[in-house]
Short mmCIF file of C-alpha atoms and ligand atoms in Angstrom, two decimals:
data_model
loop_
_atom_site.label_atom_id
_atom_site.label_comp_id
_atom_site.label_asym_id
_atom_site.label_seq_id
_atom_site.Cartn_x
_atom_site.Cartn_y
_atom_site.Cartn_z
CA MET A 1 6.22 26.58 17.05
CA ALA A 2 2.62 27.38 16.23
CA LEU A 3 1.97 29.54 13.22
CA PRO A 4 -0.33 32.56 13.12
CA GLU A 5 -3.46 32.29 10.97
CA LEU A 6 -2.79 33.66 7.47
CA ASP A 7 -4.16 33.20 3.99
CA TYR A 8 -2.50 30.26 2.27
CA LYS A 9 -2.79 31.94 -1.15
CA GLN A 10 -0.35 34.63 -0.14
CA TYR A 11 2.27 31.98 0.60
CA ILE A 12 1.63 30.16 -2.68
CA CYS A 13 2.40 33.49 -4.40
CA GLY A 14 5.43 33.96 -2.14
CA LEU A 15 6.84 30.56 -3.09
CA LYS A 16 6.20 31.18 -6.77
CA GLU A 17 8.00 34.53 -6.65
CA PHE A 18 10.88 32.97 -4.71
CA PHE A 19 11.38 30.23 -7.31
CA SER A 20 11.10 32.65 -10.21
CA ARG A 21 13.59 35.03 -8.55
CA THR A 22 16.05 32.19 -7.95
CA LYS A 23 15.30 30.80 -11.45
CA THR A 24 14.63 27.30 -10.14
CA THR A 25 11.96 24.73 -10.96
CA PRO A 26 11.77 22.67 -7.77
CA LYS A 27 10.67 19.06 -7.78
CA ALA A 28 8.46 17.41 -5.18
CA MET A 29 7.83 13.78 -4.36
CA ILE A 30 4.70 12.86 -2.37
CA VAL A 31 4.48 9.50 -0.60
CA THR A 32 0.97 8.60 0.61
CA TYR A 33 -0.03 5.92 3.12
CA GLY A 34 -3.45 4.96 4.43
CA CYS A 35 -6.98 5.36 3.22
CA GLN A 36 -8.73 7.18 0.41
CA GLN A 37 -9.02 10.25 2.61
CA ASN A 38 -5.23 10.55 2.65
CA ILE A 39 -5.02 9.93 -1.09
CA SER A 40 -7.49 12.76 -1.55
CA ASP A 41 -5.54 15.02 0.85
CA SER A 42 -2.38 14.32 -1.13
CA GLU A 43 -4.14 15.54 -4.27
CA ILE A 44 -4.71 18.84 -2.47
CA ILE A 45 -1.07 19.00 -1.35
CA LYS A 46 -0.08 18.44 -4.96
CA GLY A 47 -2.53 21.10 -6.12
CA MET A 48 -1.01 23.68 -3.77
CA LEU A 49 2.54 22.69 -4.72
CA LYS A 50 1.79 22.90 -8.43
CA GLN A 51 0.43 26.43 -8.01
CA SER A 52 3.57 27.28 -6.02
CA GLY A 53 5.75 26.32 -8.99
CA TYR A 54 6.66 22.69 -8.20
CA GLU A 55 6.93 19.86 -10.68
CA PHE A 56 6.63 16.26 -9.51
CA CYS A 57 9.04 13.34 -9.48
CA ASP A 58 9.12 9.85 -8.03
CA SER A 59 12.61 9.46 -6.67
CA TYR A 60 14.29 10.89 -3.57
CA ASP A 61 17.41 11.67 -5.61
CA LYS A 62 15.64 14.12 -7.91
CA ALA A 63 13.45 15.71 -5.24
CA ASP A 64 13.89 19.14 -3.62
CA LEU A 65 10.93 18.39 -1.37
CA VAL A 66 9.68 15.06 -0.02
CA VAL A 67 6.26 14.89 1.64
CA PHE A 68 5.14 11.83 3.62
CA ASN A 69 1.38 11.79 4.17
CA THR A 70 1.03 9.22 6.94
CA CYS A 71 -1.52 6.83 8.45
CA ALA A 72 -1.80 5.68 12.05
CA VAL A 73 -4.56 3.10 11.85
CA ARG A 74 -2.29 0.12 12.50
CA GLU A 75 1.17 -0.20 14.01
CA HIS A 76 2.58 -1.69 10.84
CA ALA A 77 1.69 1.50 8.91
CA GLU A 78 3.55 3.62 11.47
CA LEU A 79 6.68 1.47 11.45
CA ARG A 80 6.93 1.79 7.68
CA VAL A 81 6.80 5.57 7.98
CA TYR A 82 9.63 5.68 10.52
CA GLY A 83 11.68 3.38 8.28
CA ASN A 84 11.16 5.57 5.22
CA ILE A 85 11.86 8.84 7.02
CA GLY A 86 15.02 7.30 8.46
CA ALA A 87 16.17 6.31 4.97
CA LEU A 88 16.26 10.00 3.99
CA LYS A 89 18.85 10.94 6.60
CA PRO A 90 21.91 10.29 4.35
CA VAL A 91 20.15 11.99 1.41
CA LYS A 92 19.61 15.13 3.47
CA LYS A 93 23.20 15.03 4.65
CA GLN A 94 24.39 15.11 1.04
CA ARG A 95 21.86 17.76 0.00
CA PRO A 96 21.03 19.98 2.99
CA ASN A 97 18.62 22.06 0.88
CA LEU A 98 16.28 19.09 0.56
CA LYS A 99 13.08 19.86 2.48
CA ILE A 100 11.23 17.04 4.25
CA ALA A 101 7.61 17.40 5.40
CA VAL A 102 5.67 14.74 7.29
CA CYS A 103 1.91 15.15 7.66
CA GLY A 104 -1.27 13.06 7.95
CA CYS A 105 -2.97 11.25 10.81
CA MET A 106 0.14 9.81 12.46
CA MET A 107 1.49 13.35 12.93
CA GLN A 108 -1.50 14.45 15.01
CA GLN A 109 -0.11 12.36 17.88
CA GLU A 110 1.91 14.24 20.47
CA GLN A 111 4.41 11.45 21.14
CA VAL A 112 5.06 10.99 17.41
CA GLN A 113 5.81 14.68 16.85
CA LYS A 114 8.11 14.58 19.89
CA GLN A 115 9.94 11.54 18.60
CA ILE A 116 10.46 13.08 15.15
CA LYS A 117 11.59 16.38 16.65
CA GLN A 118 14.24 14.65 18.73
CA LYS A 119 15.34 11.63 16.73
CA TYR A 120 14.73 12.62 13.11
CA ARG A 121 16.43 15.99 13.05
CA HIS A 122 16.56 16.01 9.26
CA VAL A 123 12.77 16.49 9.11
CA ASP A 124 11.77 20.15 8.54
CA MET A 125 7.96 20.27 8.84
CA VAL A 126 5.45 18.17 10.78
CA PHE A 127 1.69 18.80 10.96
CA GLY A 128 -1.65 17.00 11.27
CA PRO A 129 -4.40 16.45 8.69
CA SER A 130 -6.47 19.56 9.42
CA LEU A 131 -3.52 21.88 8.75
CA ILE A 132 -2.96 20.92 5.12
CA TYR A 133 -4.16 24.33 3.96
CA ARG A 134 -1.25 25.88 5.89
CA PHE A 135 1.40 23.80 4.18
CA PRO A 136 2.38 26.59 1.72
CA GLU A 137 2.97 28.84 4.73
CA MET A 138 5.15 26.29 6.51
CA LEU A 139 7.09 25.55 3.34
CA TYR A 140 7.68 29.24 2.65
CA LYS A 141 8.99 29.82 6.17
CA SER A 142 11.07 26.67 6.15
CA ILE A 143 12.73 27.70 2.87
CA THR A 144 13.18 31.42 3.53
CA GLU A 145 13.98 31.30 7.26
CA ASN A 146 15.39 27.79 7.45
CA ILE A 147 13.41 26.91 10.58
CA ARG A 148 11.89 23.60 11.68
CA ILE A 149 8.10 23.70 12.15
CA PHE A 150 6.06 21.33 14.33
CA ASP A 151 2.36 22.10 14.59
CA ARG A 152 -0.29 19.90 16.22
CA SER A 153 -2.99 22.54 16.41
CA GLU A 154 -6.36 21.58 14.97
CA HIS A 155 -8.37 23.57 12.49
CA PRO A 156 -11.88 22.12 12.56
CA GLU A 157 -13.40 24.65 10.13
CA ILE A 158 -13.57 23.30 6.60
CA VAL A 159 -11.41 25.23 4.16
CA GLU A 160 -13.19 25.25 0.79
CA GLY A 161 -11.67 25.92 -2.60
CA LEU A 162 -8.16 24.53 -2.09
CA PRO A 163 -6.48 23.65 -5.39
CA VAL A 164 -6.52 19.94 -6.33
CA GLN A 165 -4.17 18.08 -8.64
CA ARG A 166 -6.13 14.92 -9.37
CA ALA A 167 -4.23 11.74 -10.16
CA ASP A 168 -6.74 10.62 -12.77
CA ASN A 169 -8.76 12.31 -15.53
CA ASN A 170 -11.76 10.03 -15.20
CA LYS A 171 -12.02 9.01 -11.54
CA ALA A 172 -12.32 11.54 -8.75
CA TRP A 173 -12.72 11.62 -4.97
CA VAL A 174 -14.94 14.20 -3.30
CA THR A 175 -14.86 14.52 0.46
CA VAL A 176 -18.35 15.15 1.82
CA MET A 177 -17.46 15.11 5.50
CA TYR A 178 -14.43 15.12 7.76
CA GLY A 179 -13.79 13.43 11.10
CA CYS A 180 -15.62 10.74 13.05
CA ASN A 181 -17.77 10.72 16.21
CA ASN A 182 -18.04 6.97 16.67
CA PHE A 183 -15.08 6.11 18.85
CA CYS A 184 -15.00 2.40 18.05
CA THR A 185 -12.83 1.21 20.92
CA TYR A 186 -10.01 -0.16 18.72
CA CYS A 187 -9.76 2.86 16.45
CA ILE A 188 -7.43 5.86 16.62
CA VAL A 189 -9.05 7.85 13.79
CA PRO A 190 -11.48 9.98 15.88
CA TYR A 191 -8.55 11.17 18.04
CA LEU A 192 -6.62 12.28 14.97
CA ARG A 193 -9.22 13.52 12.52
CA GLY A 194 -11.48 15.28 15.03
CA ARG A 195 -15.27 15.46 15.19
CA GLU A 196 -17.65 15.06 12.26
CA ARG A 197 -17.93 18.12 10.03
CA SER A 198 -20.15 18.04 6.94
CA ARG A 199 -19.45 20.18 3.92
CA ASP A 200 -22.20 22.48 2.75
CA PRO A 201 -24.29 20.50 0.20
CA GLN A 202 -24.12 23.30 -2.37
CA ASN A 203 -20.31 23.22 -2.30
CA ILE A 204 -20.36 19.45 -2.91
CA ILE A 205 -22.92 19.75 -5.70
CA ASN A 206 -20.87 22.51 -7.36
CA GLU A 207 -17.69 20.43 -7.14
CA VAL A 208 -19.38 17.36 -8.64
CA LYS A 209 -20.97 19.49 -11.39
CA GLU A 210 -17.55 20.87 -12.25
CA LEU A 211 -16.06 17.35 -12.33
CA ILE A 212 -18.81 16.11 -14.65
CA SER A 213 -18.27 19.08 -16.97
CA CYS A 214 -14.54 18.22 -17.07
CA GLY A 215 -15.42 14.68 -18.20
CA TYR A 216 -15.09 12.78 -14.90
CA LYS A 217 -17.22 9.64 -15.03
CA ASP A 218 -16.55 7.75 -11.80
CA ILE A 219 -16.98 9.92 -8.71
CA THR A 220 -16.57 8.59 -5.17
CA LEU A 221 -17.92 10.51 -2.18
CA LEU A 222 -15.67 10.20 0.85
CA GLY A 223 -16.08 10.29 4.62
CA GLN A 224 -15.26 8.09 7.61
CA ASN A 225 -18.99 7.54 8.05
CA VAL A 226 -20.89 9.15 5.19
CA ASN A 227 -24.18 7.91 6.64
CA SER A 228 -24.02 10.57 9.33
CA TYR A 229 -23.53 13.31 6.75
CA GLY A 230 -25.66 16.34 7.54
CA LYS A 231 -26.24 15.68 11.24
CA ASP A 232 -24.15 18.74 12.11
CA LEU A 233 -25.69 21.01 9.46
CA GLU A 234 -28.26 23.59 10.41
CA MET A 235 -30.76 22.14 7.95
CA ASP A 236 -32.85 19.05 7.53
CA TYR A 237 -30.66 17.35 4.94
CA ASP A 238 -29.00 13.94 5.08
CA PHE A 239 -26.77 11.73 2.96
CA ALA A 240 -29.70 10.24 1.06
CA ASP A 241 -30.82 13.79 0.12
CA LEU A 242 -27.32 14.55 -1.10
CA LEU A 243 -27.20 11.37 -3.20
CA LYS A 244 -30.52 12.22 -4.77
CA ASP A 245 -29.45 15.79 -5.61
CA LEU A 246 -26.21 14.55 -7.16
CA ASN A 247 -28.03 11.82 -9.08
CA ASP A 248 -30.26 14.51 -10.59
CA LEU A 249 -27.28 16.30 -12.16
CA GLU A 250 -27.12 16.09 -15.95
CA GLY A 251 -24.54 13.76 -17.48
CA ASP A 252 -23.38 10.17 -17.89
CA PHE A 253 -21.48 9.34 -14.71
CA TRP A 254 -21.31 6.93 -11.78
CA LEU A 255 -21.47 7.87 -8.12
CA ARG A 256 -20.01 5.73 -5.33
CA PHE A 257 -19.41 6.36 -1.65
CA VAL A 258 -17.30 5.09 1.25
CA THR A 259 -17.60 4.36 4.12
CA SER A 260 -20.94 3.43 5.65
CA HIS A 261 -21.52 2.54 9.28
CA PRO A 262 -24.27 -0.11 9.73
CA LYS A 263 -25.79 1.75 12.70
CA ASP A 264 -26.49 4.80 10.51
CA CYS A 265 -27.41 2.96 7.31
CA THR A 266 -31.11 3.80 7.06
CA LYS A 267 -33.84 2.29 4.90
CA LYS A 268 -34.21 5.74 3.37
CA LEU A 269 -30.59 5.58 2.22
CA ILE A 270 -30.99 2.07 0.77
CA ASP A 271 -34.25 3.00 -0.98
CA THR A 272 -32.57 6.11 -2.39
CA MET A 273 -29.62 4.06 -3.65
CA ALA A 274 -32.00 1.64 -5.31
CA ALA A 275 -33.95 4.47 -6.96
CA CYS A 276 -30.98 6.48 -8.24
CA ASP A 277 -29.72 5.19 -11.58
CA LYS A 278 -26.30 6.87 -11.34
CA VAL A 279 -25.57 5.59 -7.82
CA CYS A 280 -23.55 2.40 -8.21
CA LYS A 281 -25.01 -0.74 -6.73
CA GLN A 282 -22.01 -1.22 -4.50
CA LEU A 283 -22.01 -1.01 -0.72
CA HIS A 284 -19.00 -1.16 1.55
CA LEU A 285 -20.44 -1.88 4.97
CA PRO A 286 -17.77 -2.73 7.57
CA PHE A 287 -19.02 -5.15 10.23
CA GLN A 288 -15.75 -5.76 12.16
CA SER A 289 -17.04 -8.84 14.00
CA GLY A 290 -19.91 -11.32 14.04
CA SER A 291 -19.98 -11.71 17.81
CA ASP A 292 -22.53 -9.62 19.71
CA ARG A 293 -20.27 -9.44 22.76
CA VAL A 294 -17.27 -8.30 20.72
CA LEU A 295 -19.40 -5.80 18.77
CA LYS A 296 -20.51 -4.33 22.09
CA ALA A 297 -16.95 -4.17 23.37
CA MET A 298 -16.01 -2.45 20.10
CA ASN A 299 -18.81 0.12 20.65
CA ARG A 300 -20.32 -0.64 17.26
CA ASN A 301 -24.00 -0.38 18.28
CA TYR A 302 -25.50 -3.23 16.24
CA THR A 303 -25.78 -7.00 16.55
CA PHE A 304 -25.22 -9.97 14.24
CA ASP A 305 -28.97 -10.18 13.59
CA GLN A 306 -29.34 -6.47 12.89
CA TYR A 307 -26.44 -6.55 10.44
CA VAL A 308 -27.90 -9.56 8.65
CA SER A 309 -31.38 -8.02 8.38
CA LEU A 310 -29.84 -4.84 7.02
CA THR A 311 -27.91 -6.71 4.30
CA ASP A 312 -31.00 -8.83 3.53
CA TYR A 313 -32.96 -5.62 2.99
CA VAL A 314 -30.16 -4.25 0.77
CA ARG A 315 -30.25 -7.42 -1.36
CA GLU A 316 -34.04 -7.40 -1.52
CA LYS A 317 -33.99 -3.85 -2.91
CA MET A 318 -30.88 -4.30 -5.07
CA PRO A 319 -30.38 -7.98 -5.95
CA ASP A 320 -27.22 -7.23 -7.96
CA ILE A 321 -25.51 -5.28 -5.18
CA VAL A 322 -21.80 -5.89 -4.67
CA LEU A 323 -21.34 -6.08 -0.93
CA THR A 324 -18.00 -5.67 0.80
CA GLY A 325 -16.90 -4.95 4.36
CA ASP A 326 -14.08 -4.57 6.85
CA VAL A 327 -13.43 -7.13 9.58
CA ILE A 328 -10.96 -7.34 12.44
CA VAL A 329 -9.71 -10.62 13.89
CA GLY A 330 -8.15 -10.91 17.33
CA PHE A 331 -9.87 -8.03 19.13
CA PRO A 332 -8.95 -8.27 22.85
CA GLY A 333 -10.83 -11.09 24.55
CA GLU A 334 -12.15 -12.62 21.29
CA THR A 335 -12.68 -16.31 22.02
CA ASP A 336 -12.59 -19.14 19.48
CA ASP A 337 -16.39 -19.27 19.54
CA GLU A 338 -16.67 -15.53 19.06
CA PHE A 339 -14.32 -15.71 16.11
CA GLU A 340 -16.51 -18.50 14.69
CA ASP A 341 -19.45 -16.06 14.89
CA THR A 342 -17.48 -13.84 12.51
CA VAL A 343 -16.97 -16.81 10.18
CA ARG A 344 -20.71 -17.54 10.43
CA LEU A 345 -21.53 -13.95 9.48
CA VAL A 346 -19.23 -14.07 6.45
CA LYS A 347 -20.87 -17.31 5.30
CA ARG A 348 -24.38 -16.01 5.93
CA VAL A 349 -23.96 -12.65 4.17
CA GLU A 350 -21.74 -13.97 1.38
CA PHE A 351 -19.63 -10.88 0.79
CA ASP A 352 -18.09 -10.26 -2.61
CA ASN A 353 -14.90 -9.30 -0.86
CA LEU A 354 -13.56 -8.12 2.48
CA PHE A 355 -10.75 -6.01 3.86
CA THR A 356 -9.50 -8.28 6.61
CA PHE A 357 -7.41 -6.82 9.42
CA ILE A 358 -5.48 -8.29 12.31
CA TYR A 359 -6.22 -6.26 15.46
CA SER A 360 -3.42 -3.78 16.15
CA LYS A 361 -3.08 -2.16 19.55
CA ARG A 362 -3.31 1.64 19.27
CA SER A 363 -2.22 3.45 22.36
CA GLY A 364 -4.78 5.95 23.62
CA THR A 365 -7.75 3.81 22.55
CA PRO A 366 -9.87 1.92 25.14
CA ALA A 367 -9.11 -1.48 23.56
CA ALA A 368 -5.37 -1.02 24.07
CA ILE A 369 -5.81 -1.39 27.83
CA MET A 370 -8.34 -4.21 27.72
CA ASP A 371 -7.41 -7.54 29.32
CA ASN A 372 -6.78 -10.64 27.26
CA GLN A 373 -4.90 -9.20 24.32
CA ILE A 374 -4.76 -12.06 21.83
CA ASP A 375 -1.58 -13.88 21.01
CA ASP A 376 -0.04 -13.11 17.58
CA ALA A 377 -0.07 -16.77 16.53
CA VAL A 378 -3.79 -17.07 17.31
CA LYS A 379 -4.53 -13.85 15.42
CA SER A 380 -2.64 -15.14 12.37
CA TRP A 381 -4.40 -18.48 12.47
CA ARG A 382 -7.81 -16.76 12.60
CA PHE A 383 -6.82 -14.42 9.81
CA ASP A 384 -5.84 -17.34 7.54
CA ARG A 385 -8.96 -19.27 8.42
CA LEU A 386 -11.14 -16.27 7.58
CA LEU A 387 -9.49 -15.89 4.19
CA SER A 388 -9.93 -19.59 3.48
CA VAL A 389 -13.66 -19.14 4.12
CA LEU A 390 -13.91 -15.92 2.13
CA HIS A 391 -12.06 -16.93 -1.04
CA PRO A 392 -14.52 -19.60 -2.26
CA ILE A 393 -17.38 -17.18 -1.55
CA SER A 394 -15.69 -14.44 -3.60
CA LYS A 395 -15.12 -16.94 -6.40
CA LYS A 396 -18.75 -18.06 -6.29
CA LYS A 397 -19.92 -14.43 -6.43
CA ASN A 398 -17.74 -13.80 -9.48
CA ASP A 399 -18.86 -17.05 -11.15
CA ALA A 400 -22.38 -15.64 -11.23
CA TYR A 401 -21.19 -13.15 -13.88
CA PHE A 402 -20.30 -15.87 -16.37
CA GLY A 403 -21.92 -15.24 -19.78
CA LYS A 404 -23.46 -11.94 -18.66
CA THR A 405 -23.03 -8.65 -20.46
CA VAL A 406 -22.04 -5.86 -18.09
CA LYS A 407 -21.47 -2.13 -18.40
CA VAL A 408 -17.82 -1.36 -17.73
CA PHE A 409 -16.03 1.91 -17.21
CA VAL A 410 -12.65 1.62 -18.97
CA GLU A 411 -9.97 2.82 -16.57
CA GLY A 412 -6.74 2.14 -18.46
CA GLU A 413 -4.25 -0.52 -19.42
CA SER A 414 -4.03 -3.61 -17.27
CA LYS A 415 -1.15 -3.42 -14.78
CA THR A 416 0.15 -6.82 -15.84
CA ASP A 417 -0.28 -6.57 -19.64
CA SER A 418 -0.33 -3.31 -21.60
CA ASN A 419 -2.19 -5.02 -24.47
CA VAL A 420 -5.16 -5.60 -22.21
CA LEU A 421 -7.56 -2.93 -20.96
CA CYS A 422 -8.84 -2.84 -17.44
CA GLY A 423 -12.17 -1.49 -16.25
CA LYS A 424 -14.66 -1.51 -13.40
CA THR A 425 -18.23 -2.70 -13.27
CA GLU A 426 -20.86 -0.66 -11.50
CA GLY A 427 -20.28 -2.87 -8.46
CA GLY A 428 -16.54 -2.11 -8.55
CA LYS A 429 -15.39 -5.48 -9.93
CA THR A 430 -12.28 -5.43 -12.10
CA VAL A 431 -12.74 -6.64 -15.68
CA ASP A 432 -9.84 -7.26 -18.11
CA PHE A 433 -10.55 -7.36 -21.84
CA MET A 434 -8.91 -6.72 -25.21
CA ALA A 435 -9.95 -3.49 -26.92
CA ASP A 436 -8.60 -0.34 -28.46
CA LYS A 437 -6.94 2.10 -26.07
CA SER A 438 -9.09 4.91 -27.45
CA LEU A 439 -11.89 3.51 -25.28
CA ILE A 440 -10.09 4.49 -22.07
CA GLY A 441 -12.33 6.89 -20.15
CA SER A 442 -15.61 5.68 -21.64
CA PHE A 443 -18.35 3.20 -20.80
CA VAL A 444 -18.52 -0.02 -22.85
CA ASN A 445 -20.43 -3.31 -22.76
CA VAL A 446 -18.40 -6.42 -22.07
CA ARG A 447 -19.45 -10.07 -22.02
CA ILE A 448 -17.84 -12.05 -19.21
CA ILE A 449 -16.06 -15.16 -20.47
CA GLU A 450 -13.97 -16.17 -17.46
CA CYS A 451 -14.43 -15.63 -13.72
CA LYS A 452 -11.48 -15.64 -11.32
CA THR A 453 -11.48 -15.00 -7.56
CA TRP A 454 -10.30 -11.39 -7.82
CA ASN A 455 -11.26 -10.32 -11.33
CA LEU A 456 -13.33 -11.08 -14.40
CA ILE A 457 -12.17 -11.60 -17.98
CA GLY A 458 -14.42 -10.38 -20.76
CA GLU A 459 -14.79 -9.62 -24.43
CA LEU A 460 -15.95 -6.33 -25.86
CA ILE A 461 -19.43 -6.42 -27.37
N1 SAH B 1 -14.33 4.88 9.02
C1 SAH B 1 -14.17 3.73 8.28
C2 SAH B 1 -12.76 3.23 8.14
C3 SAH B 1 -11.85 3.30 9.27
S1 SAH B 1 -10.28 2.63 9.16
C4 SAH B 1 -15.08 2.73 8.91
O1 SAH B 1 -15.48 2.85 10.01
O2 SAH B 1 -15.41 1.79 8.23
C5 SAH B 1 -10.52 1.22 8.13
C6 SAH B 1 -10.59 -0.07 8.83
O3 SAH B 1 -9.42 -0.32 9.54
C7 SAH B 1 -11.70 -0.20 9.85
O4 SAH B 1 -12.94 -0.44 9.28
C8 SAH B 1 -11.21 -1.38 10.67
O5 SAH B 1 -11.63 -2.59 10.11
C9 SAH B 1 -9.69 -1.28 10.54
N2 SAH B 1 -9.08 -0.86 11.80
C10 SAH B 1 -9.23 0.30 12.47
N3 SAH B 1 -8.52 0.30 13.60
C11 SAH B 1 -7.88 -0.90 13.66
C12 SAH B 1 -6.99 -1.52 14.60
N4 SAH B 1 -6.63 -0.91 15.71
N5 SAH B 1 -6.55 -2.75 14.32
C13 SAH B 1 -6.93 -3.39 13.19
N6 SAH B 1 -7.75 -2.87 12.29
C14 SAH B 1 -8.23 -1.64 12.51
FE1 SF4 B 2 -12.78 4.31 13.31
FE2 SF4 B 2 -15.18 3.46 13.91
FE3 SF4 B 2 -14.84 5.98 13.14
FE4 SF4 B 2 -14.54 4.04 11.39
S1 SF4 B 2 -16.45 4.56 12.44
S2 SF4 B 2 -13.18 5.78 11.69
S3 SF4 B 2 -13.69 2.38 12.60
S4 SF4 B 2 -14.07 5.05 15.01
FE1 F3S B 3 -5.15 6.01 8.26
FE2 F3S B 3 -6.00 8.40 8.86
FE3 F3S B 3 -7.15 7.05 6.93
S1 F3S B 3 -5.31 6.86 10.31
S2 F3S B 3 -6.92 4.95 7.60
S3 F3S B 3 -5.07 7.76 6.92
S4 F3S B 3 -8.13 8.44 8.36
#
């Protein structure tokens, strides 16, 4: 059923009253898959639930509500979701009052909603990413009327001011734009997240100002392609203008952003990055392939040479830049030689690190019906070969830090050893070092004494 448009705040109040009347403190567990955008959406879901009276837990057994925020970018991600939803069937049987909501990109697909409706009858609520603001409404109705709700409608207008329960006190994500217009032929995202919509710059500036005043020090601006920020606004204002305005805000903080598309990465943006002291010298610039033919078939709108000149310009302006990217191996029709062009690009650009992906067929995208889908064994071989080329480059890039003193933002204890602190450099490199825990949340200077492939070891100055 589709729900009528109503103010979400009224349902947050309704839920709160319901729980206070029934003298219960419900517990919610949120499971998030996918990219930073989903992680950020989950913080909003948590914010709304907290205001509605929920506390949070991390086990199915304790939960009164389980929310799966899903990703559809690769098949593997989807299969995991089905597996985890399926695992809740016996739990729901034992505790029929348990509510299960499934949202996120995967749920914007018609066939997925259909499948869940029919085969996963223990699921109560299903909706896509643009309907997050209506979650309190769905939850209220599901609890008070005990109905199942499936909603695929899209709500392109940006809803400002939703409550956020941030996972961290020092690091924060700020979405600057939603959706994507690029339609890379392998990618499902534009079909699920809709067209590009930029937030009003003043709203972003106010949010960042508020974060800085609350002590946030490491702020990442989010969007599928932040470089096209502003194109849909009725004003002459682009992403570089936004960066500059945010950089001008008072305070000691770092600004980062993901993700950039090479076709929209202008010299103005690079010059602005170079000139803004609070904008981290870190650029994530997915290239996907090094073959001009494959790039064309992917609808990426740049060539090997254009990508290389762009990264040369970036390095000329910011010699210390940490450069990363995304790459796909095994796109339909990719020949051995074309794959070697990708290897050549990786060697030429010398990335600090890469997110490497094996092509996954996404039904509904143009690439899914292309001839010459590549054999799994070939894809795996190419994937391994690419990593074997990348790893020594990553190590070499890290080796260059040996003996240097770098500014580090102290994030917390190291995951592997609670006696060691873990921080990030401006370029986003992980540094482990011994120091007092009171330094968590501040900037310190660290001298690098050991360089590994994935992290740096340092000593506090
Ligand atoms: N908007 C961002 C991120 C999109 S999804 C960008 O354009 O960079 C993150 C990455 O997943 C993409 O960059 C791409 O490398 C990878 N990806 C997307 N669709 C894929 C598919 N069908 N198979 C394998 N990898 C894919
Ligand atoms: Fe997908 Fe391309 Fe858009 Fe990124 S830019 S979300 S890869 S269509
Ligand atoms: Fe996945 Fe959606 Fe992000 S498909 S990668 S969660 S935009």
